[in-house]
Coordinates of C-alpha atoms in Angstrom, one line a residue:
Chain A
M4 CA 187.1 215.9 97.2
N5 CA 186.5 213.7 94.1
R6 CA 183.2 211.9 94.3
I7 CA 184.9 208.5 93.9
N8 CA 187.1 209.1 97.0
E9 CA 184.1 210.4 98.9
R10 CA 181.9 207.4 98.1
L11 CA 184.7 205.0 98.9
N12 CA 185.3 206.7 102.3
N13 CA 181.7 206.6 103.3
K14 CA 180.5 203.2 102.1
S15 CA 181.6 199.6 101.8
K16 CA 180.3 196.9 99.5
L17 CA 179.9 199.3 96.7
L18 CA 177.8 198.2 93.7
S19 CA 179.2 199.6 90.5
I20 CA 177.7 199.0 87.1
Y21 CA 179.3 199.1 83.6
F22 CA 177.2 199.8 80.6
T23 CA 177.9 200.8 77.0
A24 CA 176.9 204.4 76.0
G25 CA 174.3 204.5 73.3
Y26 CA 173.1 201.0 73.9
P27 CA 170.6 199.4 73.4
K28 CA 169.3 202.7 71.8
L29 CA 171.4 205.7 71.0
E30 CA 169.4 207.9 73.4
D31 CA 169.5 205.5 76.3
T32 CA 172.7 206.8 77.9
V33 CA 171.1 209.4 80.2
P34 CA 168.0 207.3 81.1
V35 CA 170.2 204.4 82.1
L36 CA 172.4 206.6 84.3
E37 CA 169.3 208.2 86.0
S38 CA 167.7 204.8 86.6
L39 CA 170.9 203.4 88.0
Q40 CA 171.1 206.2 90.5
A41 CA 167.4 206.0 91.4
N42 CA 167.8 202.3 92.1
G43 CA 170.7 202.8 94.5
V44 CA 173.7 201.9 92.5
D45 CA 176.8 203.5 94.0
M46 CA 179.0 204.2 90.9
V47 CA 178.9 203.8 87.2
E48 CA 181.4 203.1 84.4
I49 CA 180.2 204.6 81.2
G50 CA 181.6 202.5 78.3
L51 CA 182.9 204.5 75.3
P52 CA 182.4 202.0 72.5
F53 CA 185.4 200.9 70.4
S54 CA 185.7 198.9 67.2
D55 CA 188.4 196.6 68.6
P56 CA 187.9 196.0 72.3
L57 CA 190.7 193.5 73.1
A58 CA 189.9 192.9 76.8
D59 CA 186.2 192.4 76.3
G60 CA 184.2 189.2 75.6
P61 CA 181.4 188.9 73.1
T62 CA 178.6 190.5 75.2
I63 CA 180.4 193.9 75.7
Q64 CA 181.9 193.8 72.2
T65 CA 178.4 193.2 70.6
S66 CA 176.9 196.0 72.6
G67 CA 179.8 198.3 71.5
T68 CA 179.3 197.3 67.8
Q69 CA 175.6 198.1 68.1
A70 CA 176.3 201.4 69.9
L71 CA 178.6 202.4 67.0
K72 CA 176.0 201.4 64.5
N73 CA 173.5 203.5 66.4
G74 CA 175.8 206.4 65.8
M75 CA 177.7 206.8 69.1
T76 CA 180.8 208.9 69.0
T77 CA 183.0 210.6 71.6
T78 CA 181.6 214.0 70.7
L79 CA 178.1 212.7 70.9
L80 CA 178.7 211.1 74.3
F81 CA 179.9 214.4 75.7
E82 CA 176.9 216.1 74.2
Q83 CA 174.5 213.6 75.8
L84 CA 176.3 214.0 79.2
K85 CA 176.5 217.8 79.2
D86 CA 173.7 218.3 81.8
I87 CA 174.1 215.0 83.6
R88 CA 175.2 216.6 86.8
K89 CA 171.8 218.3 87.1
T90 CA 170.2 214.9 87.8
V91 CA 172.9 212.4 88.7
S92 CA 175.3 212.9 91.6
I93 CA 176.9 209.4 92.0
P94 CA 180.5 209.0 90.8
L95 CA 180.8 208.6 87.0
I96 CA 183.8 207.0 85.3
I97 CA 184.4 206.7 81.5
M98 CA 185.8 203.4 80.5
G99 CA 187.2 202.8 77.1
Y100 CA 190.2 202.1 75.0
F101 CA 193.0 204.6 74.4
N102 CA 192.7 205.1 70.7
P103 CA 189.5 207.1 70.6
V104 CA 190.8 209.3 73.5
L105 CA 194.1 209.8 71.5
Q106 CA 192.1 210.9 68.4
Y107 CA 189.9 213.3 70.4
G108 CA 193.1 214.7 71.9
V109 CA 194.0 213.5 75.4
E110 CA 194.0 217.0 76.9
N111 CA 190.7 218.0 75.2
F112 CA 189.2 214.7 76.4
C113 CA 190.3 215.4 80.0
K114 CA 189.1 219.0 79.9
K115 CA 185.7 217.9 78.6
C116 CA 185.4 215.3 81.3
Q117 CA 186.0 218.0 84.0
E118 CA 183.4 220.3 82.4
I119 CA 180.8 217.6 82.5
G120 CA 181.7 216.3 86.0
I121 CA 183.3 213.0 85.1
D122 CA 185.3 211.7 88.1
G123 CA 187.7 209.2 86.6
L124 CA 188.9 207.2 83.6
I125 CA 189.6 203.5 83.0
L126 CA 191.7 203.0 79.9
P127 CA 192.9 199.4 80.1
D128 CA 195.4 199.7 77.2
L129 CA 197.1 202.8 78.5
P130 CA 200.0 201.3 80.4
L131 CA 201.3 202.5 83.7
A132 CA 204.7 203.7 82.4
E133 CA 203.1 205.7 79.5
Y134 CA 200.6 207.2 81.9
Q135 CA 203.2 208.3 84.3
E136 CA 205.5 209.7 81.7
H137 CA 203.0 211.5 79.5
Y138 CA 199.6 211.9 81.0
Q139 CA 199.5 211.8 84.8
E140 CA 200.0 215.6 85.1
M141 CA 197.2 216.2 82.7
F142 CA 194.8 213.9 84.4
E143 CA 195.5 215.5 87.7
K144 CA 195.2 219.0 86.3
Y145 CA 191.6 218.2 85.3
G146 CA 190.8 216.4 88.6
L147 CA 190.5 213.0 87.0
I148 CA 191.2 209.8 88.8
N149 CA 192.9 207.2 86.7
V150 CA 192.1 203.6 87.6
F151 CA 194.5 200.7 86.9
L152 CA 193.8 197.1 86.6
I153 CA 195.5 194.2 88.4
T154 CA 195.0 190.5 87.8
P155 CA 195.8 187.2 89.7
Q156 CA 199.0 187.1 87.6
T157 CA 200.2 190.6 88.6
S158 CA 203.3 190.4 90.8
D159 CA 203.3 191.9 94.3
E160 CA 206.0 194.3 93.2
R161 CA 203.9 195.6 90.3
I162 CA 200.8 195.8 92.5
K163 CA 202.8 198.1 94.8
Q164 CA 203.8 200.3 91.9
I165 CA 200.2 200.5 90.7
D166 CA 199.1 201.3 94.2
N167 CA 201.5 204.1 94.4
A168 CA 200.4 205.5 91.1
S169 CA 196.7 205.3 92.0
N170 CA 194.6 207.9 93.8
G171 CA 191.1 206.4 93.7
F172 CA 190.8 202.6 93.7
I173 CA 192.4 199.6 92.1
Y174 CA 190.3 197.6 89.7
M175 CA 190.9 193.9 90.5
V176 CA 190.2 191.7 87.6
S177 CA 188.8 188.6 89.2
S178 CA 190.5 186.0 87.0
A179 CA 192.6 185.5 83.9
S180 CA 189.8 186.3 81.4
V181 CA 188.2 188.7 79.1
T182 CA 184.9 190.2 80.4
G183 CA 181.8 188.1 80.7
S184 CA 183.5 184.7 80.5
Q185 CA 183.2 183.4 84.1
S186 CA 180.6 181.7 86.1
G187 CA 181.1 181.6 89.9
F188 CA 184.3 181.9 91.9
G189 CA 186.4 179.1 93.2
N190 CA 189.2 178.9 95.7
V191 CA 191.6 180.4 93.3
Q192 CA 189.6 183.7 93.3
T193 CA 189.0 183.8 97.0
D194 CA 192.7 183.1 97.7
Y195 CA 193.6 185.9 95.4
F196 CA 191.0 188.3 97.0
A197 CA 192.4 187.4 100.4
R198 CA 196.0 187.9 99.3
I199 CA 195.3 191.4 98.0
K200 CA 193.3 192.3 101.1
N201 CA 196.3 191.2 103.2
M202 CA 198.7 193.5 101.3
N203 CA 197.0 196.5 103.0
L204 CA 197.3 198.7 100.0
N205 CA 196.8 202.4 100.2
N206 CA 193.9 202.3 97.7
P207 CA 190.6 200.5 98.1
Q208 CA 189.9 197.6 95.7
I209 CA 186.9 197.0 93.5
V210 CA 186.5 193.6 91.8
G211 CA 185.4 193.3 88.2
F212 CA 185.0 190.6 85.5
G213 CA 182.9 187.6 86.5
I214 CA 180.5 189.4 88.8
S215 CA 177.0 188.5 87.6
N216 CA 174.7 187.9 90.5
S217 CA 174.3 188.3 94.3
E218 CA 176.5 185.3 95.0
T219 CA 179.5 186.5 93.1
F220 CA 178.9 190.1 94.3
N221 CA 178.9 188.9 98.0
A222 CA 181.9 186.7 97.5
A223 CA 183.9 189.7 96.0
T224 CA 182.7 192.3 98.5
T225 CA 183.6 190.0 101.5
Y226 CA 187.2 190.9 100.7
A227 CA 187.1 194.0 98.5
N228 CA 185.4 197.4 98.9
G229 CA 183.1 196.9 96.0
A230 CA 182.3 195.1 92.8
I231 CA 181.5 196.0 89.2
I232 CA 178.9 194.2 87.0
G233 CA 179.2 194.6 83.3
S234 CA 178.3 191.8 80.9
A235 CA 175.4 190.5 83.1
F236 CA 173.9 194.0 83.2
I237 CA 174.3 194.4 79.4
K238 CA 172.6 191.1 78.9
M239 CA 169.7 192.3 81.0
L240 CA 169.5 195.6 79.0
T241 CA 169.4 193.6 75.8
E242 CA 166.4 191.7 77.0
S243 CA 164.5 194.2 79.1
G244 CA 165.9 197.6 78.3
V245 CA 166.0 200.5 80.8
E246 CA 162.8 199.4 82.5
G247 CA 164.6 196.2 83.7
I248 CA 167.2 198.1 85.8
G249 CA 165.2 198.2 89.0
D250 CA 164.5 194.5 89.1
F251 CA 168.1 193.7 88.1
V252 CA 169.6 195.7 91.0
K253 CA 167.2 194.1 93.5
T254 CA 168.6 190.6 92.5
I255 CA 172.1 191.7 93.4
R256 CA 171.6 193.2 96.9
Chain B
M9 CA 219.0 208.8 62.9
N10 CA 218.4 205.3 64.4
Y11 CA 215.9 203.3 62.4
N12 CA 215.9 200.3 64.7
V13 CA 214.1 199.9 68.0
N14 CA 215.3 201.8 71.0
E15 CA 215.6 200.4 74.6
K16 CA 212.0 201.5 75.4
G17 CA 210.6 199.6 72.4
Y18 CA 210.0 202.5 70.1
Y19 CA 210.9 203.3 66.5
G20 CA 210.9 207.1 66.7
E21 CA 207.5 207.9 68.1
F22 CA 206.1 204.5 67.1
G23 CA 205.8 201.2 68.9
G24 CA 205.6 200.6 72.7
A25 CA 203.3 198.2 74.4
Y26 CA 199.8 199.5 74.8
I27 CA 198.3 196.4 76.4
P28 CA 195.8 195.7 79.1
E29 CA 197.3 194.6 82.4
M30 CA 196.1 191.0 81.8
L31 CA 198.8 190.7 79.1
Y32 CA 201.6 192.4 81.0
P33 CA 203.1 189.3 82.7
N34 CA 203.4 187.5 79.4
V35 CA 204.7 190.4 77.3
E36 CA 207.1 191.4 80.1
E37 CA 208.5 187.9 80.4
L38 CA 209.1 187.9 76.7
R39 CA 210.7 191.3 76.8
Q40 CA 213.1 190.3 79.5
Q41 CA 214.0 187.0 77.8
Y42 CA 214.0 187.4 74.1
L43 CA 217.4 188.9 73.5
K44 CA 219.1 186.7 76.0
V45 CA 217.5 183.5 74.5
M46 CA 218.2 184.6 70.9
A47 CA 221.8 185.4 71.7
S48 CA 222.6 182.0 73.2
D49 CA 224.8 179.6 71.1
E50 CA 222.5 176.7 71.8
F51 CA 219.4 178.6 70.4
Q52 CA 221.3 179.9 67.4
A53 CA 222.7 176.4 66.6
E54 CA 219.2 174.9 66.5
F55 CA 217.6 177.9 64.7
Q56 CA 220.3 177.9 62.0
D57 CA 220.1 174.2 61.6
L58 CA 216.3 174.2 61.1
L59 CA 216.6 177.1 58.6
K60 CA 219.0 175.1 56.6
E61 CA 217.7 171.6 56.8
Y62 CA 214.0 172.2 57.2
V63 CA 213.2 175.5 55.6
G64 CA 215.7 175.1 52.8
R65 CA 217.8 178.2 53.4
P66 CA 219.6 180.0 52.0
T67 CA 217.0 180.9 49.4
P68 CA 218.5 181.9 46.0
L69 CA 219.1 185.5 45.0
Y70 CA 218.1 185.0 41.4
F71 CA 219.1 187.5 38.7
A72 CA 215.9 188.0 36.7
K73 CA 217.5 188.3 33.2
R74 CA 214.4 188.8 31.0
M75 CA 212.7 191.1 33.5
S76 CA 215.9 193.2 33.8
E77 CA 216.0 193.5 30.0
K78 CA 212.4 194.6 29.9
Y79 CA 212.9 197.3 32.5
N80 CA 216.5 198.2 31.6
T81 CA 217.9 197.8 35.1
K82 CA 219.4 194.9 37.1
I83 CA 216.7 193.1 39.0
Y84 CA 217.4 190.4 41.5
L85 CA 214.6 188.3 43.1
K86 CA 215.1 187.1 46.7
R87 CA 213.3 183.8 46.4
E88 CA 211.5 183.5 49.7
D89 CA 208.8 181.8 47.7
L90 CA 211.1 178.7 47.8
C91 CA 211.0 178.4 51.6
H92 CA 209.2 175.4 53.0
T93 CA 205.5 176.2 53.2
G94 CA 205.8 178.7 50.4
A95 CA 206.6 182.0 52.0
H96 CA 209.0 183.9 54.3
K97 CA 206.5 183.4 57.2
V98 CA 208.2 180.2 58.4
N99 CA 211.5 182.0 59.3
N100 CA 209.6 183.7 62.1
T101 CA 207.6 180.7 63.2
I102 CA 210.7 178.6 63.5
G103 CA 212.3 181.2 65.7
Q104 CA 209.2 181.7 67.8
I105 CA 208.5 178.1 68.4
L106 CA 212.1 177.7 69.7
M107 CA 211.5 180.7 71.9
A108 CA 208.2 179.3 73.2
Q109 CA 210.0 176.0 74.1
R110 CA 212.6 177.9 76.1
L111 CA 209.9 179.8 77.9
G112 CA 208.3 176.5 78.9
K113 CA 205.1 177.1 76.9
K114 CA 203.0 174.1 75.9
R115 CA 200.3 175.7 73.8
I116 CA 200.6 177.9 70.7
I117 CA 198.1 180.4 69.3
A118 CA 198.3 182.4 66.2
E119 CA 196.3 184.7 64.0
T120 CA 196.2 184.4 60.2
G121 CA 194.8 186.4 57.3
A122 CA 195.5 184.6 54.1
G123 CA 196.5 181.5 56.0
Q124 CA 200.2 181.6 55.2
H125 CA 201.2 182.5 58.8
G126 CA 198.7 179.9 60.1
V127 CA 200.2 177.2 57.9
A128 CA 203.7 178.2 58.9
T129 CA 202.7 178.1 62.6
A130 CA 200.8 174.8 62.3
T131 CA 203.9 173.4 60.5
V132 CA 206.3 174.2 63.3
C133 CA 203.9 173.0 66.0
A134 CA 203.6 169.7 64.2
L135 CA 207.4 169.6 64.0
M136 CA 207.7 170.2 67.8
G137 CA 204.6 168.3 68.8
L138 CA 202.9 171.3 70.4
E139 CA 199.2 172.1 70.5
C140 CA 198.2 174.7 67.9
I141 CA 195.2 177.0 67.7
V142 CA 194.9 179.4 64.8
Y143 CA 192.3 182.2 64.7
M144 CA 191.1 183.2 61.3
G145 CA 188.4 185.6 60.2
E146 CA 185.2 183.8 59.1
I147 CA 185.4 185.6 55.7
D148 CA 189.1 184.6 55.2
I149 CA 188.2 181.0 56.0
A150 CA 185.7 181.1 53.1
R151 CA 188.2 182.6 50.7
Q152 CA 191.3 180.6 51.6
A153 CA 189.9 177.1 51.8
P154 CA 193.1 175.3 50.7
N155 CA 195.1 176.9 53.5
V156 CA 192.4 176.0 56.1
A157 CA 192.7 172.4 54.9
R158 CA 196.5 172.5 55.2
M159 CA 196.3 173.7 58.8
K160 CA 193.9 171.0 59.7
M161 CA 196.1 168.3 58.0
L162 CA 199.0 169.6 60.1
G163 CA 197.0 169.0 63.2
A164 CA 196.0 172.6 64.1
T165 CA 192.6 173.7 65.3
V166 CA 191.3 176.6 63.2
V167 CA 188.9 178.8 65.1
P168 CA 186.7 181.3 63.1
A169 CA 186.8 184.9 64.3
T170 CA 183.2 186.0 64.0
S171 CA 183.4 189.4 65.6
G172 CA 183.7 192.8 63.9
S173 CA 184.7 192.6 60.2
K174 CA 185.6 188.9 60.5
T175 CA 189.0 189.3 58.9
L176 CA 192.7 189.6 60.0
K177 CA 192.3 192.4 62.5
D178 CA 189.5 190.4 64.2
A179 CA 191.4 187.2 64.2
T180 CA 194.2 189.1 65.9
N181 CA 191.7 190.4 68.5
E182 CA 190.6 186.9 69.2
A183 CA 194.1 185.5 69.5
I184 CA 194.9 188.3 72.0
R185 CA 191.7 187.4 74.0
D186 CA 192.8 183.7 74.0
W187 CA 196.1 184.8 75.4
I188 CA 194.3 186.9 78.1
N189 CA 192.3 183.8 79.0
N190 CA 195.4 181.5 79.0
P191 CA 198.1 183.5 80.7
T192 CA 200.5 180.9 81.8
D193 CA 201.0 178.0 79.4
T194 CA 200.4 179.7 76.1
H195 CA 202.7 181.5 73.6
Y196 CA 201.2 183.8 71.0
I197 CA 203.2 183.6 67.7
I198 CA 202.4 186.9 66.0
G199 CA 203.0 186.6 62.3
S200 CA 204.1 190.1 61.5
V201 CA 206.2 193.0 62.8
V202 CA 203.1 194.3 64.7
G203 CA 201.8 194.0 68.2
P204 CA 203.3 195.2 71.5
H205 CA 207.1 195.5 72.0
P206 CA 209.1 193.2 71.8
Y207 CA 207.1 191.5 69.0
P208 CA 208.0 193.9 66.2
D209 CA 211.7 193.7 67.0
M210 CA 211.7 189.9 67.7
V211 CA 209.9 189.2 64.4
A212 CA 212.2 191.6 62.5
R213 CA 215.2 189.8 63.9
F214 CA 214.0 186.4 62.9
Q215 CA 213.2 187.7 59.4
S216 CA 216.6 189.5 59.2
V217 CA 218.1 186.3 57.8
I218 CA 216.7 187.6 54.4
S219 CA 218.9 190.6 54.2
E220 CA 221.8 188.8 55.8
E221 CA 221.7 186.4 52.9
I222 CA 221.2 189.1 50.3
K223 CA 224.4 190.7 51.5
N224 CA 226.5 187.6 51.1
Q225 CA 224.9 186.6 47.8
L226 CA 225.2 190.0 46.3
Q227 CA 228.9 190.1 47.2
E228 CA 229.3 186.9 45.2
K229 CA 227.3 188.1 42.2
E230 CA 228.1 191.8 42.0
G231 CA 231.2 192.2 44.1
R232 CA 229.4 194.4 46.6
K233 CA 227.1 193.8 49.6
N234 CA 224.7 196.7 49.1
P235 CA 222.1 197.0 46.3
D236 CA 221.0 200.4 45.2
F237 CA 217.4 199.6 46.2
V238 CA 215.6 196.9 48.2
V239 CA 211.9 196.5 47.4
A240 CA 209.2 194.7 49.4
C241 CA 205.5 194.7 49.9
V242 CA 204.1 195.9 53.2
G243 CA 201.0 194.7 54.9
G244 CA 202.0 194.4 58.5
G245 CA 205.5 194.3 57.0
S246 CA 207.4 191.3 58.2
N247 CA 209.0 190.3 54.8
A248 CA 209.9 194.0 54.3
A249 CA 211.4 194.2 57.8
G250 CA 213.6 191.2 57.0
A251 CA 214.7 192.5 53.6
Y252 CA 215.5 196.0 55.0
Y253 CA 217.0 194.9 58.3
H254 CA 220.7 195.0 57.6
Y255 CA 220.3 198.0 55.3
L256 CA 218.4 200.3 57.7
D257 CA 221.5 202.3 58.6
Q258 CA 223.1 202.3 55.2
P259 CA 221.8 205.5 53.5
E260 CA 223.2 204.5 50.1
V261 CA 220.6 201.7 50.0
G262 CA 217.2 202.9 48.9
I263 CA 214.3 201.4 50.8
I264 CA 211.1 201.0 48.8
A265 CA 207.9 199.8 50.5
V266 CA 204.9 198.8 48.4
E267 CA 201.5 199.0 49.9
A268 CA 198.2 197.8 48.5
A269 CA 196.1 200.6 47.0
G270 CA 193.2 198.1 46.5
K271 CA 190.8 199.6 44.0
G272 CA 192.6 203.0 44.3
I273 CA 193.7 205.1 47.3
H274 CA 190.7 207.3 47.4
T275 CA 188.0 204.7 46.5
G276 CA 187.3 203.8 50.1
E277 CA 188.6 200.3 49.2
S278 CA 192.3 200.4 49.9
A279 CA 194.9 199.2 52.4
A280 CA 197.5 202.0 51.7
T281 CA 198.1 202.8 55.3
S282 CA 200.9 205.4 54.8
A283 CA 198.6 207.4 52.6
L284 CA 195.4 206.9 54.5
G285 CA 196.5 206.3 58.1
K286 CA 196.9 208.5 61.2
V287 CA 198.8 207.9 64.4
G288 CA 196.9 205.6 66.7
I289 CA 197.0 202.4 68.7
I290 CA 196.3 199.0 67.1
H291 CA 197.0 195.6 68.6
G292 CA 199.1 197.1 71.4
S293 CA 201.3 199.2 69.2
K294 CA 201.4 203.0 68.4
T295 CA 201.7 203.2 64.7
L296 CA 200.0 204.5 61.6
L297 CA 196.6 203.0 61.1
M298 CA 193.4 203.5 59.1
Q299 CA 190.6 204.9 61.3
T300 CA 187.7 207.2 61.5
D301 CA 188.0 210.7 62.9
D302 CA 186.5 209.2 66.1
G303 CA 189.3 206.7 66.4
Q304 CA 187.4 203.6 65.3
I305 CA 189.6 201.3 63.3
T306 CA 188.3 200.9 59.8
E307 CA 188.3 197.9 57.5
P308 CA 190.9 197.9 54.8
Y309 CA 190.6 196.3 51.4
S310 CA 193.0 194.6 49.1
I311 CA 192.7 191.7 46.6
S312 CA 195.6 190.2 48.6
A313 CA 194.6 188.9 51.9
G314 CA 198.1 189.2 53.3
L315 CA 198.1 193.0 52.7
D316 CA 194.6 193.5 54.0
Y317 CA 195.6 195.0 57.4
P318 CA 194.6 198.5 58.6
G319 CA 198.0 199.3 60.1
V320 CA 201.7 198.8 59.5
G321 CA 204.4 197.7 61.9
P322 CA 205.9 200.6 63.9
M323 CA 209.3 200.2 62.1
H324 CA 207.6 201.0 58.8
A325 CA 205.6 203.9 60.3
H326 CA 208.9 205.4 61.3
L327 CA 210.6 204.7 57.9
F328 CA 207.7 206.5 56.3
T329 CA 207.5 209.6 58.5
S330 CA 211.2 210.0 58.7
G331 CA 211.5 209.8 55.0
R332 CA 214.0 206.9 55.1
G333 CA 211.6 204.7 53.1
E334 CA 210.0 205.5 49.8
F335 CA 206.4 204.4 49.9
I336 CA 204.5 203.4 46.8
S337 CA 201.0 202.0 46.5
V338 CA 199.9 199.6 43.8
T339 CA 196.3 198.8 42.8
D340 CA 194.8 195.3 42.5
D341 CA 194.9 195.5 38.8
D342 CA 198.5 196.6 38.5
A343 CA 199.5 193.9 41.0
M344 CA 197.6 191.1 39.2
N345 CA 199.2 192.1 35.8
A346 CA 202.7 192.2 37.3
G347 CA 202.1 188.8 38.8
L348 CA 201.1 187.3 35.4
A349 CA 204.0 189.1 33.7
L350 CA 206.5 187.4 36.1
C351 CA 205.0 184.0 35.2
K352 CA 205.6 184.7 31.5
L353 CA 209.0 186.4 31.8
E354 CA 210.7 184.2 34.4
G355 CA 208.5 181.1 34.9
I356 CA 207.7 182.0 38.5
I357 CA 204.1 182.3 39.8
P358 CA 204.3 184.8 42.7
A359 CA 202.0 185.4 45.6
I360 CA 199.7 188.4 45.0
E361 CA 201.3 190.1 47.9
S362 CA 204.7 189.9 46.2
S363 CA 203.2 190.9 42.9
H364 CA 202.6 194.3 44.4
A365 CA 206.3 194.8 44.8
L366 CA 206.9 193.6 41.2
A367 CA 204.4 196.1 39.9
I368 CA 206.5 199.2 40.7
F369 CA 208.7 198.8 37.6
E370 CA 205.9 199.9 35.4
T371 CA 205.9 203.4 37.0
R372 CA 209.1 203.8 39.0
T373 CA 212.2 204.0 36.7
F374 CA 215.7 202.9 37.7
K375 CA 219.1 203.5 36.1
P376 CA 220.4 200.8 33.8
D377 CA 223.3 200.0 36.3
D378 CA 221.1 200.1 39.4
V379 CA 221.0 196.9 41.4
V380 CA 217.4 196.4 42.6
V381 CA 216.6 193.5 44.9
V382 CA 212.9 192.6 45.1
N383 CA 211.9 190.4 48.0
L384 CA 209.7 187.7 46.4
S385 CA 208.0 186.9 49.7
G386 CA 205.8 184.0 48.6
R387 CA 204.6 181.7 45.9
G388 CA 201.3 182.0 44.1
D389 CA 199.9 178.5 44.6
K390 CA 197.5 179.7 47.4
D391 CA 196.3 182.5 45.0
L392 CA 195.4 180.3 42.1
N393 CA 191.6 180.8 42.6
N394 CA 192.1 184.6 42.6
Y395 CA 194.3 184.4 39.4
I396 CA 191.7 182.1 37.8
E397 CA 188.8 184.4 38.6
Y398 CA 190.7 187.6 37.7
F399 CA 192.1 186.5 34.3
K400 CA 189.2 184.1 33.5
L401 CA 191.8 181.3 33.1

C-alpha cells in the first residue's frame, strides 16, 4: 500500500509541511526532511522550484528563486534524494509546476520518483482532463498518487469528478488566494470545510493555503483529515534555518 | 490541415488550458460563454459600432508607393497605427470589455509590457466606467514612462510587478495571481493570443477584423481579395493572428511571421522563439517557449518591449511547426533602420514592433507583381525615446 494511503488510514489531524528543495541552502533538502520526520511531521511536500509559479505568493516564489540561484535542478533534486528512504519513512510528495516535469520527460520523471520512493505528485497546472487522457496510466504504472486541488469556487459536480479521479487525498485550497496570503479563517472557510465534509467523498481531504499556526491548523483539522503548512514554514526557515524546525512544529501541535 | 483552434482548444499539439484549479471556474465560464456572446446580434451591433465610431475603423490599406518602388514589389500597409490609442490592441480590449460586461464582471485586470495593451485596457475601462488595474514589470515602468502616465490619466491603477525578471512575463504572472485572489467579480483582459483556451481564440477573433478589412480593401484596389503574402511581427502574436485570420486556410496566401532576434539569435539576447524555443507550458498554454534544459522559463531580449516575450501564441507555434508560416527573425539594428526608412520614404513613424515586419524587405525578395500586405500594428510615438537614443537624434 502506498505510504500516503497508509498514513491517512491510520491517523487523523495529519500535519503536512511544504518546503522548497534547495532552500535556504542548496544542501538543506535532506536535513530538512530528516528533521521534519524527527519532529513528528506526518507527511512532506517537497517543492520543485519553478521560475514562474503562478499559484504561489511572494514567500514561496522568493524561496524558489533563491533555490534556483543556489543551483537546484530536477536532476540534482533526484540526486539529493537517492538515499532518502534509508533515513526517512513518512510519505513524500513532490509538488511543482508541470513544465519542468515535461522537460525531464513525464515518464522518466515518474520512473525516477518510483526508484527513490516518492509516493505522489501535486502539479497544480496539470488539469484533470489532460491527466486522465495522457498521464493517469503512467502515474499508476509507477505507483504514484496524483493529488488534485479544489477551492471554495469548485462546483459540487466537479468535486465529484475530482474525487473519482483521485486515489490518495484531495487538496482543499482554503480560500480564493495564492499561497501565503491569508490570516485566520472566517465563517466562509468553516462553511466550506463543513460543506465538503458533508459530501462524504471517497478520498480524505487535506487543507492547504492559509494554514500558518495552531489556530488555523486546528480549525482546518476539525473538518478535514489534515492540513498543510507552506509559506509560514518557509518564513521560519528563512529566519532560523533547519535548527528552527523543532520549535516550529511544537507551536503547531 | 486545420490551422484554427479545435473544439478542445488546441492548434495541432499546441494550446489547451494548463491552469491551476483556482482559475478553472473563471476560465470555464468564459469558455462556455464566449462564442455564444460573440455570436449575438446585440453584441455584434455594439462591437461594430464602437470599432467604427470610437476606434476609427476601418483603418486604411495604404499602397506604399515609394517603398514599393524601392523594393520592386507591391507593398500595402494595413494602418493599425491609426487606431485610437495608437495600435491594434484596442480591437481586442473593446471586444473583451463588452464580454466582461455580459459576464457581469465589475473589475478589470490586465498585464502590459510596452504599455500599449495597458493603455488600450485603461481606455475601454474609462469608456465603460469600470475599475481597472494594470500589472506592469518594474523595469518596463521605468522604460515606458509616457504610457504609465497615460494609464494613470485614464483612471487605471498601475501595479509594478517586482518578482522574477520584472518584465512582461512577470506582469502576466501577477495578473493571473490577482485573478486567483478575485475569482468572482474580475475579468482578466489578456492582451495577446496567449494564455489558456479560450483566450488565444477569443483574442484572435476580436483581432480578425484586420484581415476581414484587408480582404474588402484589396478587392477594391487590386480586384482580388487575397494578397500573395501577409506579413506581421510576432511577440505573443495578436496583430499577426488578426492579419492572418481569414487567410489561414487559403494556401495561396503566404504567411510571414517576423520575430525579434534582438542582438542576434545566438547572442543570448534574443526573443526569436521559433528558433530558440522548445515545447512547454507558459501562462496556461502549451506552446513554443524559451527555457532552460531544466524547464525554467528564460528572459528574452528585444529592443522592442512588445516583442519581448519568451513564448508565442499556440496558433503561431502551430503555423511554425506545420510549415504553414514562414518565420523570419530581425535584429534590433535592422528593425531600427527599417523604422527610420519608413519615416523618410512614406512619412509614417512606425512602432519598433512593426519596424521588425518592415525590415524583411532588405533580405527577403518578392516578385514585382507580388502583392505584399504588411500589418503596421502601431505608431512610433511611444518609442520616440528609443529612436532618439539609438539614432542620437
